[in-house]
Coordinates of C-alpha atoms in Angstrom, one line a residue:
M452 CA 0.0 0.0 0.0
S453 CA 1.4 3.4 -0.9
Q454 CA 2.1 6.2 1.6
R455 CA -0.6 8.2 0.0
Q456 CA -3.2 5.4 0.4
N457 CA -2.2 4.8 3.9
A458 CA -1.8 8.5 4.8
T459 CA -2.9 9.7 8.2
L460 CA -4.6 13.1 8.7
H461 CA -1.2 14.5 9.8
D462 CA 0.4 13.1 6.5
K463 CA -2.4 14.7 4.4
W464 CA -1.8 18.1 6.1
Y465 CA 2.0 17.7 5.8
F466 CA 1.9 17.1 2.1
G467 CA -0.9 19.5 1.1
H468 CA -4.3 17.8 1.0
G469 CA -7.0 20.1 -0.4
F470 CA -8.5 20.8 3.1
V471 CA -5.4 22.8 4.1
W472 CA -6.6 25.7 2.1
V473 CA -9.0 26.6 4.8
F474 CA -5.9 27.7 6.7
A475 CA -4.6 30.0 3.9
P476 CA -5.6 33.3 5.6
L477 CA -3.8 32.2 8.8
A478 CA -0.7 31.2 6.8
L479 CA -0.7 34.7 5.1
L480 CA -0.9 36.3 8.6
F481 CA 2.0 34.0 9.8
Y482 CA 4.1 35.1 6.8
F483 CA 3.6 38.9 7.5
V484 CA 4.3 38.5 11.3
S485 CA 7.4 36.4 10.7
A486 CA 8.7 38.8 8.0
I487 CA 8.2 41.8 10.2
R488 CA 9.9 40.1 13.2
R489 CA 13.0 39.2 10.9
L490 CA 13.1 42.8 9.7
L491 CA 13.1 44.2 13.2
F492 CA 16.2 42.1 14.1
K493 CA 17.8 42.9 10.7
I494 CA 17.6 46.7 11.2
G495 CA 18.5 46.6 14.9
I496 CA 15.2 47.5 16.5
K497 CA 15.1 44.2 18.2
K498 CA 18.5 43.1 19.5
A499 CA 20.1 39.7 19.3
F500 CA 22.3 38.5 22.2
K501 CA 25.8 37.6 21.1
A502 CA 27.5 35.0 23.3
K503 CA 31.2 35.3 24.2
V504 CA 31.9 32.2 22.1
P505 CA 30.8 30.9 18.7
V506 CA 27.3 29.4 18.4
I507 CA 26.3 26.7 16.0
V508 CA 22.5 26.3 15.5
V509 CA 21.2 23.0 14.3
G510 CA 17.6 23.4 13.3
N511 CA 15.1 23.0 10.5
I512 CA 12.5 25.0 8.6
S513 CA 9.7 22.5 9.1
V514 CA 7.9 21.3 12.2
G515 CA 8.6 17.9 13.7
G516 CA 11.7 15.8 14.2
N517 CA 13.9 14.9 11.4
G518 CA 17.4 14.0 12.8
K519 CA 18.7 17.0 14.5
T520 CA 19.9 15.2 17.7
P521 CA 22.3 12.8 16.0
V522 CA 23.8 15.9 14.2
V523 CA 24.2 17.7 17.5
L524 CA 25.9 14.7 19.0
A525 CA 28.2 14.3 16.0
L526 CA 29.3 17.9 16.3
A527 CA 29.8 17.7 20.0
T528 CA 31.9 14.5 19.7
Y529 CA 34.0 16.0 16.9
Y530 CA 34.9 19.2 18.8
Q531 CA 35.3 17.6 22.1
A532 CA 37.9 15.4 20.5
R533 CA 39.7 18.5 19.4
G534 CA 40.1 19.7 22.9
L535 CA 37.2 22.2 23.2
K536 CA 34.8 22.4 26.0
V537 CA 31.5 22.1 24.3
G538 CA 28.1 23.2 25.7
I539 CA 24.8 22.2 24.3
L540 CA 21.8 24.5 24.6
S541 CA 18.2 23.5 24.3
R542 CA 14.9 25.2 24.9
G543 CA 13.8 22.0 26.6
Y544 CA 10.7 21.1 24.7
G545 CA 8.2 19.4 27.1
A546 CA 10.4 20.3 30.1
N547 CA 8.7 21.3 33.4
S548 CA 11.7 22.5 35.4
P549 CA 11.2 24.6 38.5
V550 CA 14.3 26.6 37.7
Y551 CA 16.0 28.0 34.5
P552 CA 18.7 27.9 33.3
R553 CA 19.0 24.3 34.3
L554 CA 22.1 22.0 33.9
V555 CA 20.7 18.7 32.8
K556 CA 22.1 15.5 34.3
G557 CA 21.8 12.0 32.9
D558 CA 19.7 10.8 35.8
D559 CA 17.2 13.7 35.6
D560 CA 13.5 12.9 35.0
A561 CA 12.7 13.4 31.4
S562 CA 9.4 14.9 32.4
E563 CA 11.3 17.8 34.1
V564 CA 14.1 18.4 31.5
G565 CA 12.6 17.0 28.3
D566 CA 13.5 13.8 26.4
E567 CA 16.0 15.2 24.0
P568 CA 18.1 17.2 26.5
R569 CA 18.3 14.1 28.8
L570 CA 19.4 11.9 25.9
L571 CA 22.0 14.6 24.9
A572 CA 23.3 14.6 28.4
I573 CA 23.6 10.9 28.6
R574 CA 25.3 10.5 25.2
S575 CA 27.5 13.6 24.8
Q576 CA 29.1 13.9 28.3
C577 CA 28.8 17.7 27.6
D578 CA 27.3 20.3 29.7
V579 CA 23.6 20.4 28.5
V580 CA 21.5 23.4 29.6
I581 CA 17.9 24.0 29.0
D582 CA 16.3 27.4 29.1
P583 CA 13.2 28.8 27.1
I584 CA 15.2 32.1 27.1
R585 CA 18.1 30.9 25.0
A586 CA 20.1 34.0 25.4
R587 CA 20.2 33.5 29.2
G588 CA 21.1 29.8 28.7
A589 CA 23.9 30.7 26.4
A590 CA 25.3 33.2 29.0
Y591 CA 25.1 30.5 31.6
L592 CA 27.1 28.1 29.5
T593 CA 29.9 30.6 29.0
N594 CA 29.9 32.6 32.3
E595 CA 29.2 29.7 34.7
L596 CA 30.4 26.6 32.9
D597 CA 33.3 28.1 30.8
C598 CA 32.2 26.5 27.5
E599 CA 34.2 27.4 24.5
L600 CA 31.7 26.5 21.9
I601 CA 27.8 26.3 22.0
I602 CA 25.8 24.0 19.9
C603 CA 22.1 24.9 20.0
D604 CA 19.7 22.1 19.5
D605 CA 16.9 23.7 17.4
G606 CA 16.3 27.4 17.4
L607 CA 16.8 28.4 13.8
Q608 CA 14.0 30.9 14.0
H609 CA 15.0 32.2 17.4
Y610 CA 16.7 35.3 16.1
A611 CA 17.1 36.7 19.6
L612 CA 20.3 34.6 19.9
H613 CA 23.1 35.5 17.5
R614 CA 24.6 32.5 15.7
D615 CA 27.9 32.0 13.8
V616 CA 26.9 28.8 11.9
E617 CA 23.4 27.7 10.8
I618 CA 22.8 24.1 9.9
V619 CA 19.4 22.8 8.6
V620 CA 18.6 19.1 8.9
M621 CA 16.0 17.5 6.6
D622 CA 14.6 14.0 6.0
D623 CA 12.9 12.4 3.0
R624 CA 9.8 14.6 3.5
K625 CA 11.9 17.6 2.6
V626 CA 9.6 20.7 2.8
G627 CA 6.3 18.7 2.5
S628 CA 3.7 20.8 0.8
G629 CA 5.9 23.8 0.9
Y630 CA 3.2 25.8 2.6
L631 CA 3.8 27.9 5.8
L632 CA 2.1 27.2 9.1
P633 CA -0.7 26.5 9.8
M634 CA -1.5 25.6 6.2
G635 CA 1.6 23.4 6.0
P636 CA 4.7 22.4 8.0
L637 CA 7.1 25.2 7.2
R638 CA 8.2 27.7 9.9
E639 CA 10.0 29.7 7.3
G640 CA 9.9 29.7 3.4
Q641 CA 12.1 27.6 1.2
W642 CA 14.2 30.6 0.5
R643 CA 15.8 30.0 3.9
L644 CA 17.6 26.9 2.5
G645 CA 19.8 29.3 0.4
T646 CA 20.9 31.4 3.4
V647 CA 22.1 28.9 6.0
D648 CA 25.6 27.5 6.0
A649 CA 24.9 23.8 5.4
L650 CA 22.0 21.3 4.7
V651 CA 22.2 17.9 6.2
H652 CA 19.9 15.3 4.7
N653 CA 18.8 12.3 6.8
S654 CA 18.3 10.4 3.6
R655 CA 19.9 7.8 1.3
S656 CA 20.1 10.1 -1.7
M657 CA 20.8 13.7 -2.3
P658 CA 17.5 15.5 -3.0
T659 CA 17.1 18.2 -5.6
F660 CA 15.4 21.6 -5.3
D661 CA 14.0 24.0 -7.8
S662 CA 16.1 26.9 -6.5
A663 CA 19.7 27.3 -5.3
V664 CA 20.4 26.1 -1.8
S665 CA 23.4 26.1 0.5
P666 CA 26.1 23.2 0.4
Q667 CA 24.4 19.8 1.0
F668 CA 25.7 16.8 2.8
L669 CA 24.2 13.3 3.4
M670 CA 24.0 11.8 6.9
T671 CA 24.0 8.1 7.5
L672 CA 22.7 6.9 10.8
V673 CA 24.8 4.0 12.0
P674 CA 23.0 1.7 14.5
G675 CA 24.7 0.3 17.5
D676 CA 23.9 -2.7 19.6
F677 CA 20.4 -3.0 21.0
T678 CA 20.4 -1.7 24.6
S679 CA 18.2 -2.6 27.5
V680 CA 15.9 0.3 28.3
S681 CA 15.9 -0.6 32.0
N682 CA 19.7 -1.2 32.2
R683 CA 22.0 0.6 29.8
M684 CA 24.9 -1.7 30.7
K685 CA 23.1 -4.7 29.1
T686 CA 23.2 -5.0 25.3
T687 CA 22.3 -7.6 22.7
T688 CA 22.9 -8.2 19.0
V689 CA 20.5 -7.9 16.1
E690 CA 20.9 -11.7 15.6
E691 CA 19.3 -12.2 19.1
I692 CA 16.6 -9.7 18.4
R693 CA 15.6 -11.5 15.2
K694 CA 14.8 -14.7 17.1
L695 CA 11.4 -13.5 18.3
P696 CA 8.6 -11.4 16.8
C697 CA 8.7 -7.8 18.1
C698 CA 6.5 -4.8 18.8
A699 CA 8.0 -1.5 17.8
I700 CA 7.0 1.9 19.2
A701 CA 8.3 5.3 18.1
G702 CA 7.4 8.8 19.3
I703 CA 9.6 10.7 16.8
G704 CA 8.9 13.0 13.9
S705 CA 8.7 10.1 11.4
P706 CA 8.0 6.8 13.2
Q707 CA 7.8 5.0 9.8
R708 CA 11.5 5.7 9.2
F709 CA 12.3 3.8 12.5
F710 CA 10.0 1.0 11.6
S711 CA 11.5 0.6 8.1
Q712 CA 15.0 0.6 9.6
L713 CA 14.1 -2.3 11.8
R714 CA 12.6 -4.3 9.0
E715 CA 15.6 -3.7 6.8
M716 CA 17.7 -5.2 9.7
G717 CA 15.7 -8.4 9.2
I718 CA 13.5 -8.0 12.3
D719 CA 10.0 -9.4 12.3
L720 CA 7.7 -6.6 13.6
S721 CA 4.4 -8.2 14.6
V722 CA 2.9 -4.8 15.4
T723 CA 4.0 -1.1 15.2
H724 CA 2.7 1.7 17.3
P725 CA 3.5 5.2 15.9
L726 CA 3.3 7.9 18.6
A727 CA 3.3 11.7 18.4
D728 CA 6.7 13.4 18.5
H729 CA 7.7 13.9 22.2
H730 CA 4.8 11.7 23.3
A731 CA 4.9 11.3 27.2
I732 CA 5.2 7.5 27.3
S733 CA 3.3 5.7 30.1
S734 CA 3.1 2.0 31.1
S735 CA 0.0 1.7 28.9
D736 CA 2.1 2.3 25.8
I737 CA 4.4 -0.7 26.6
P738 CA 2.9 -4.1 25.8
D739 CA 4.1 -7.4 27.0
G740 CA 6.7 -9.3 24.9
R741 CA 9.7 -8.0 23.1
V742 CA 9.4 -4.2 22.5
L743 CA 11.7 -2.1 20.4
M744 CA 12.0 1.7 20.5
T745 CA 14.2 4.7 19.7
E746 CA 16.7 6.1 22.3
K747 CA 14.6 9.2 22.5
D748 CA 11.7 7.1 23.7
A749 CA 13.8 5.0 26.0
V750 CA 14.7 8.0 28.2
K751 CA 11.0 8.4 29.0
A752 CA 10.1 4.7 29.1
A753 CA 12.8 3.6 31.6
P754 CA 10.5 3.8 34.7
F755 CA 7.9 1.5 33.0
A756 CA 10.2 -0.8 31.0
H757 CA 10.2 -4.6 31.5
N758 CA 13.2 -6.9 30.8
E759 CA 12.2 -7.3 27.1
C760 CA 12.3 -3.6 26.2
W761 CA 15.2 -2.6 24.0
F762 CA 16.2 0.6 22.2
L763 CA 18.4 1.0 19.2
P764 CA 21.1 3.7 19.6
V765 CA 22.2 5.4 16.4
S766 CA 25.2 7.7 15.5
A767 CA 25.4 10.1 12.6
H768 CA 28.2 9.6 10.1
L769 CA 29.0 12.7 8.1
A770 CA 31.7 13.4 5.5
P771 CA 34.9 15.2 6.5
D772 CA 34.0 17.9 4.0
F773 CA 31.0 18.8 6.3
F774 CA 33.3 19.4 9.3
N775 CA 35.8 21.2 7.2
L776 CA 33.1 23.7 6.1
I777 CA 32.0 24.2 9.8
N778 CA 35.6 24.7 10.8
V779 CA 36.0 27.5 8.2
K780 CA 32.9 29.2 9.5
L781 CA 34.2 28.9 13.1
A782 CA 37.5 30.3 12.1
N783 CA 35.7 33.3 10.6
A784 CA 34.1 33.7 14.1
G785 CA 37.5 33.6 15.7
L786 CA 37.7 30.0 16.7
N787 CA 40.5 28.1 14.9
I788 CA 40.3 24.3 14.9
H789 CA 43.4 22.1 14.4
Q790 CA 43.7 18.5 14.0
N791 CA 46.1 18.3 17.0
G792 CA 43.2 19.5 19.2
Q793 CA 44.9 22.8 20.0
E794 CA 43.2 26.1 19.3

């Protein structure tokens, strides 16, 4: 069955079903409000906060997840290996912290700090700070934690924070219908793809666009060993996972991408449960038997997980040319990166 035949209401909205035209007046209003806001920052009426150190923003122009977290982790790993103290800044989507800015620890409750920030804290070993006021969070990373480079997870449209490098991450859905919110999935028009520093595609092939865009790079997500949700020290191989039928759950931007990856690994999925992005997983979401999920879901499911709950960690592989481009941009911002790890 084709994606179009099996499309959910969300899919129909994302790719421009006829009913979206009812939202056209609101999309026009969104366009004017966004344009005026960008203009106010451009002419200096609204001021952007400039951190003491360079800032890399990893974001997108569409709503929903599409692979930003692996890119943030890849950048953090790369620059940590070159001797820099890296800080990661997040708004903390879904967080309910009693205090901001907040330094996220790996054992924090995901309901307080958000699923992605907790995942980033566990995987990166960097200082991860959440703050809905990103300028305040950036100042905390530099003034209190002495970070030398800030990587901002999302926030491409948050012009109140000055950035030195802009990276857009996209998946196979590209720009969907190409319509602005709420008529379509775009936070900004497709023109933005030609003004950022790099496009990273979470895809198997390089897409094409009707107009000129910034330098493009393919990202490959390399899976690790399946890891127990309740005990991260326990792992197993895909060969073991294949021995039993599995249920798969995914609360990410594109659950079908995760399900397809599992099937391509030769895993028998008896049932799949797509969940909304950032879904607050509860015990009712986890069936009996062998259950597979993403790492993002695992940080929320850990309190409810039984012994047959496993997650699949992935790491982004990006070509050296991508990092070389970012190094040049950082050098222009005053931060020189050398292979020996010395600034």
